[in-house]
């Protein structure tokens, strides 16, 4: 039985790009960047973003939104906003901690550069997802898709 995509929207492709970018980022960083104990925060940011995006894609592709125990109209936009902020934090702090003045040369440094580039690409992909999914003026949407909802996400992220 072939798998058929129920719809091919821009949002689906942006989520797929974010999924691939976060997967590449934490795979490259865990494989050859030799992060040691200092890379736990960054690995959490990337793997959490990857796992959440994979969950959202699977639920939407399989049509399980009605069975989700949360308000599905708010969950994807809220998660995308948090993933944007997590990947942005990792994209800024990772090169400061692991590239600026770092000793490793060769392959470890190359892995760190690739992880930084794909983290930045994941940030852009999540930012595009938020901009595509947010409510437009006059549109009926969940609270988190509105400007006050997005500001609430930013407020809780900064508070943490």
GROMACS .gro file of C-alpha atoms in nm:
model
  160
    1UNK     CA    1   0.000   0.000   0.000
    2UNK     CA    2   0.169   0.324  -0.108
    3UNK     CA    3   0.184   0.619   0.129
    4UNK     CA    4   0.003   0.920  -0.015
    5UNK     CA    5   0.053   1.268   0.123
    6UNK     CA    6  -0.287   1.413   0.213
    7UNK     CA    7  -0.180   1.759   0.101
    8UNK     CA    8   0.133   1.932  -0.010
    9UNK     CA    9   0.133   2.272   0.147
   10UNK     CA   10   0.413   2.517   0.204
   11UNK     CA   11   0.380   2.452   0.577
   12UNK     CA   12   0.446   2.080   0.524
   13UNK     CA   13   0.762   2.151   0.327
   14UNK     CA   14   0.886   2.407   0.578
   15UNK     CA   15   0.833   2.161   0.863
   16UNK     CA   16   1.014   1.893   0.665
   17UNK     CA   17   1.306   2.132   0.608
   18UNK     CA   18   1.317   2.213   0.981
   19UNK     CA   19   1.308   1.840   1.059
   20UNK     CA   20   1.597   1.766   0.824
   21UNK     CA   21   1.805   2.062   0.945
   22UNK     CA   22   1.770   1.973   1.313
   23UNK     CA   23   1.841   1.607   1.238
   24UNK     CA   24   2.158   1.695   1.048
   25UNK     CA   25   2.262   1.938   1.321
   26UNK     CA   26   2.244   1.704   1.616
   27UNK     CA   27   2.373   1.409   1.412
   28UNK     CA   28   2.682   1.596   1.297
   29UNK     CA   29   2.741   1.749   1.641
   30UNK     CA   30   2.709   1.416   1.820
   31UNK     CA   31   2.914   1.225   1.565
   32UNK     CA   32   3.233   1.419   1.523
   33UNK     CA   33   3.231   1.755   1.697
   34UNK     CA   34   3.381   1.620   2.024
   35UNK     CA   35   3.165   1.843   2.241
   36UNK     CA   36   3.222   1.674   2.576
   37UNK     CA   37   3.003   1.780   2.867
   38UNK     CA   38   2.961   2.137   2.747
   39UNK     CA   39   2.735   2.052   2.456
   40UNK     CA   40   2.437   1.912   2.648
   41UNK     CA   41   2.226   2.227   2.619
   42UNK     CA   42   2.276   2.249   2.244
   43UNK     CA   43   2.207   1.880   2.190
   44UNK     CA   44   1.885   1.920   2.392
   45UNK     CA   45   1.775   2.220   2.183
   46UNK     CA   46   1.830   2.038   1.854
   47UNK     CA   47   1.695   1.697   1.955
   48UNK     CA   48   1.388   1.845   2.129
   49UNK     CA   49   1.310   2.052   1.819
   50UNK     CA   50   1.358   1.746   1.598
   51UNK     CA   51   1.137   1.520   1.812
   52UNK     CA   52   0.856   1.774   1.841
   53UNK     CA   53   0.857   1.848   1.469
   54UNK     CA   54   0.854   1.477   1.390
   55UNK     CA   55   0.556   1.431   1.624
   56UNK     CA   56   0.367   1.720   1.461
   57UNK     CA   57   0.439   1.591   1.111
   58UNK     CA   58   0.327   1.238   1.197
   59UNK     CA   59   0.007   1.354   1.367
   60UNK     CA   60  -0.085   1.580   1.076
   61UNK     CA   61   0.007   1.332   0.803
   62UNK     CA   62  -0.185   1.052   0.971
   63UNK     CA   63  -0.483   1.277   1.050
   64UNK     CA   64  -0.474   1.222   1.426
   65UNK     CA   65  -0.543   1.583   1.528
   66UNK     CA   66  -0.884   1.500   1.675
   67UNK     CA   67  -0.734   1.233   1.902
   68UNK     CA   68  -0.467   1.464   2.045
   69UNK     CA   69  -0.523   1.551   2.412
   70UNK     CA   70  -0.423   1.915   2.351
   71UNK     CA   71  -0.574   2.194   2.147
   72UNK     CA   72  -0.421   2.112   1.812
   73UNK     CA   73  -0.486   2.457   1.670
   74UNK     CA   74  -0.245   2.604   1.927
   75UNK     CA   75   0.014   2.329   1.964
   76UNK     CA   76   0.202   2.343   1.629
   77UNK     CA   77   0.243   2.723   1.628
   78UNK     CA   78   0.346   2.724   1.995
   79UNK     CA   79   0.600   2.451   1.939
   80UNK     CA   80   0.737   2.621   1.627
   81UNK     CA   81   0.784   2.943   1.821
   82UNK     CA   82   0.968   2.764   2.102
   83UNK     CA   83   1.177   2.569   1.850
   84UNK     CA   84   1.268   2.898   1.679
   85UNK     CA   85   1.390   3.042   2.007
   86UNK     CA   86   1.575   2.723   2.106
   87UNK     CA   87   1.752   2.693   1.772
   88UNK     CA   88   1.832   3.065   1.774
   89UNK     CA   89   1.988   3.030   2.118
   90UNK     CA   90   2.190   2.730   2.003
   91UNK     CA   91   2.291   2.905   1.679
   92UNK     CA   92   2.432   3.201   1.872
   93UNK     CA   93   2.582   3.028   2.176
   94UNK     CA   94   2.724   2.716   2.008
   95UNK     CA   95   2.982   2.893   1.789
   96UNK     CA   96   3.076   3.123   2.077
   97UNK     CA   97   3.148   2.824   2.301
   98UNK     CA   98   3.291   2.578   2.050
   99UNK     CA   99   3.435   2.773   1.756
  100UNK     CA  100   3.569   3.099   1.891
  101UNK     CA  101   3.925   3.032   2.000
  102UNK     CA  102   3.877   2.656   1.991
  103UNK     CA  103   4.176   2.426   1.980
  104UNK     CA  104   4.052   2.140   1.760
  105UNK     CA  105   4.151   2.164   1.398
  106UNK     CA  106   4.050   1.951   1.105
  107UNK     CA  107   3.749   1.723   1.121
  108UNK     CA  108   3.617   1.823   1.465
  109UNK     CA  109   3.620   2.191   1.371
  110UNK     CA  110   3.452   2.113   1.038
  111UNK     CA  111   3.175   1.922   1.219
  112UNK     CA  112   3.122   2.218   1.450
  113UNK     CA  113   3.096   2.457   1.155
  114UNK     CA  114   2.845   2.233   0.977
  115UNK     CA  115   2.640   2.202   1.297
  116UNK     CA  116   2.635   2.581   1.329
  117UNK     CA  117   2.526   2.631   0.967
  118UNK     CA  118   2.244   2.377   0.991
  119UNK     CA  119   2.134   2.518   1.325
  120UNK     CA  120   2.100   2.859   1.158
  121UNK     CA  121   1.906   2.700   0.871
  122UNK     CA  122   1.675   2.527   1.123
  123UNK     CA  123   1.617   2.862   1.293
  124UNK     CA  124   1.518   3.017   0.960
  125UNK     CA  125   1.290   2.721   0.878
  126UNK     CA  126   1.111   2.750   1.213
  127UNK     CA  127   1.083   3.127   1.169
  128UNK     CA  128   0.922   3.076   0.828
  129UNK     CA  129   0.684   2.820   0.981
  130UNK     CA  130   0.578   3.070   1.248
  131UNK     CA  131   0.524   3.340   0.986
  132UNK     CA  132   0.318   3.102   0.768
  133UNK     CA  133   0.105   2.970   1.055
  134UNK     CA  134   0.038   3.290   1.246
  135UNK     CA  135  -0.304   3.450   1.227
  136UNK     CA  136  -0.366   3.722   0.972
  137UNK     CA  137  -0.585   4.024   1.053
  138UNK     CA  138  -0.950   3.925   1.043
  139UNK     CA  139  -0.873   3.553   1.043
  140UNK     CA  140  -1.024   3.325   1.308
  141UNK     CA  141  -0.745   3.127   1.474
  142UNK     CA  142  -0.630   2.990   1.806
  143UNK     CA  143  -0.491   3.229   2.066
  144UNK     CA  144  -0.129   3.123   2.021
  145UNK     CA  145  -0.135   3.212   1.650
  146UNK     CA  146  -0.213   3.575   1.733
  147UNK     CA  147   0.043   3.841   1.814
  148UNK     CA  148  -0.034   3.838   2.191
  149UNK     CA  149   0.003   3.458   2.192
  150UNK     CA  150   0.340   3.473   2.018
  151UNK     CA  151   0.455   3.743   2.259
  152UNK     CA  152   0.347   3.519   2.548
  153UNK     CA  153   0.571   3.242   2.414
  154UNK     CA  154   0.864   3.485   2.394
  155UNK     CA  155   0.789   3.606   2.747
  156UNK     CA  156   0.794   3.255   2.894
  157UNK     CA  157   1.112   3.166   2.704
  158UNK     CA  158   1.294   3.471   2.836
  159UNK     CA  159   1.162   3.406   3.186
  160UNK     CA  160   1.309   3.055   3.179
   0.00000   0.00000   0.00000
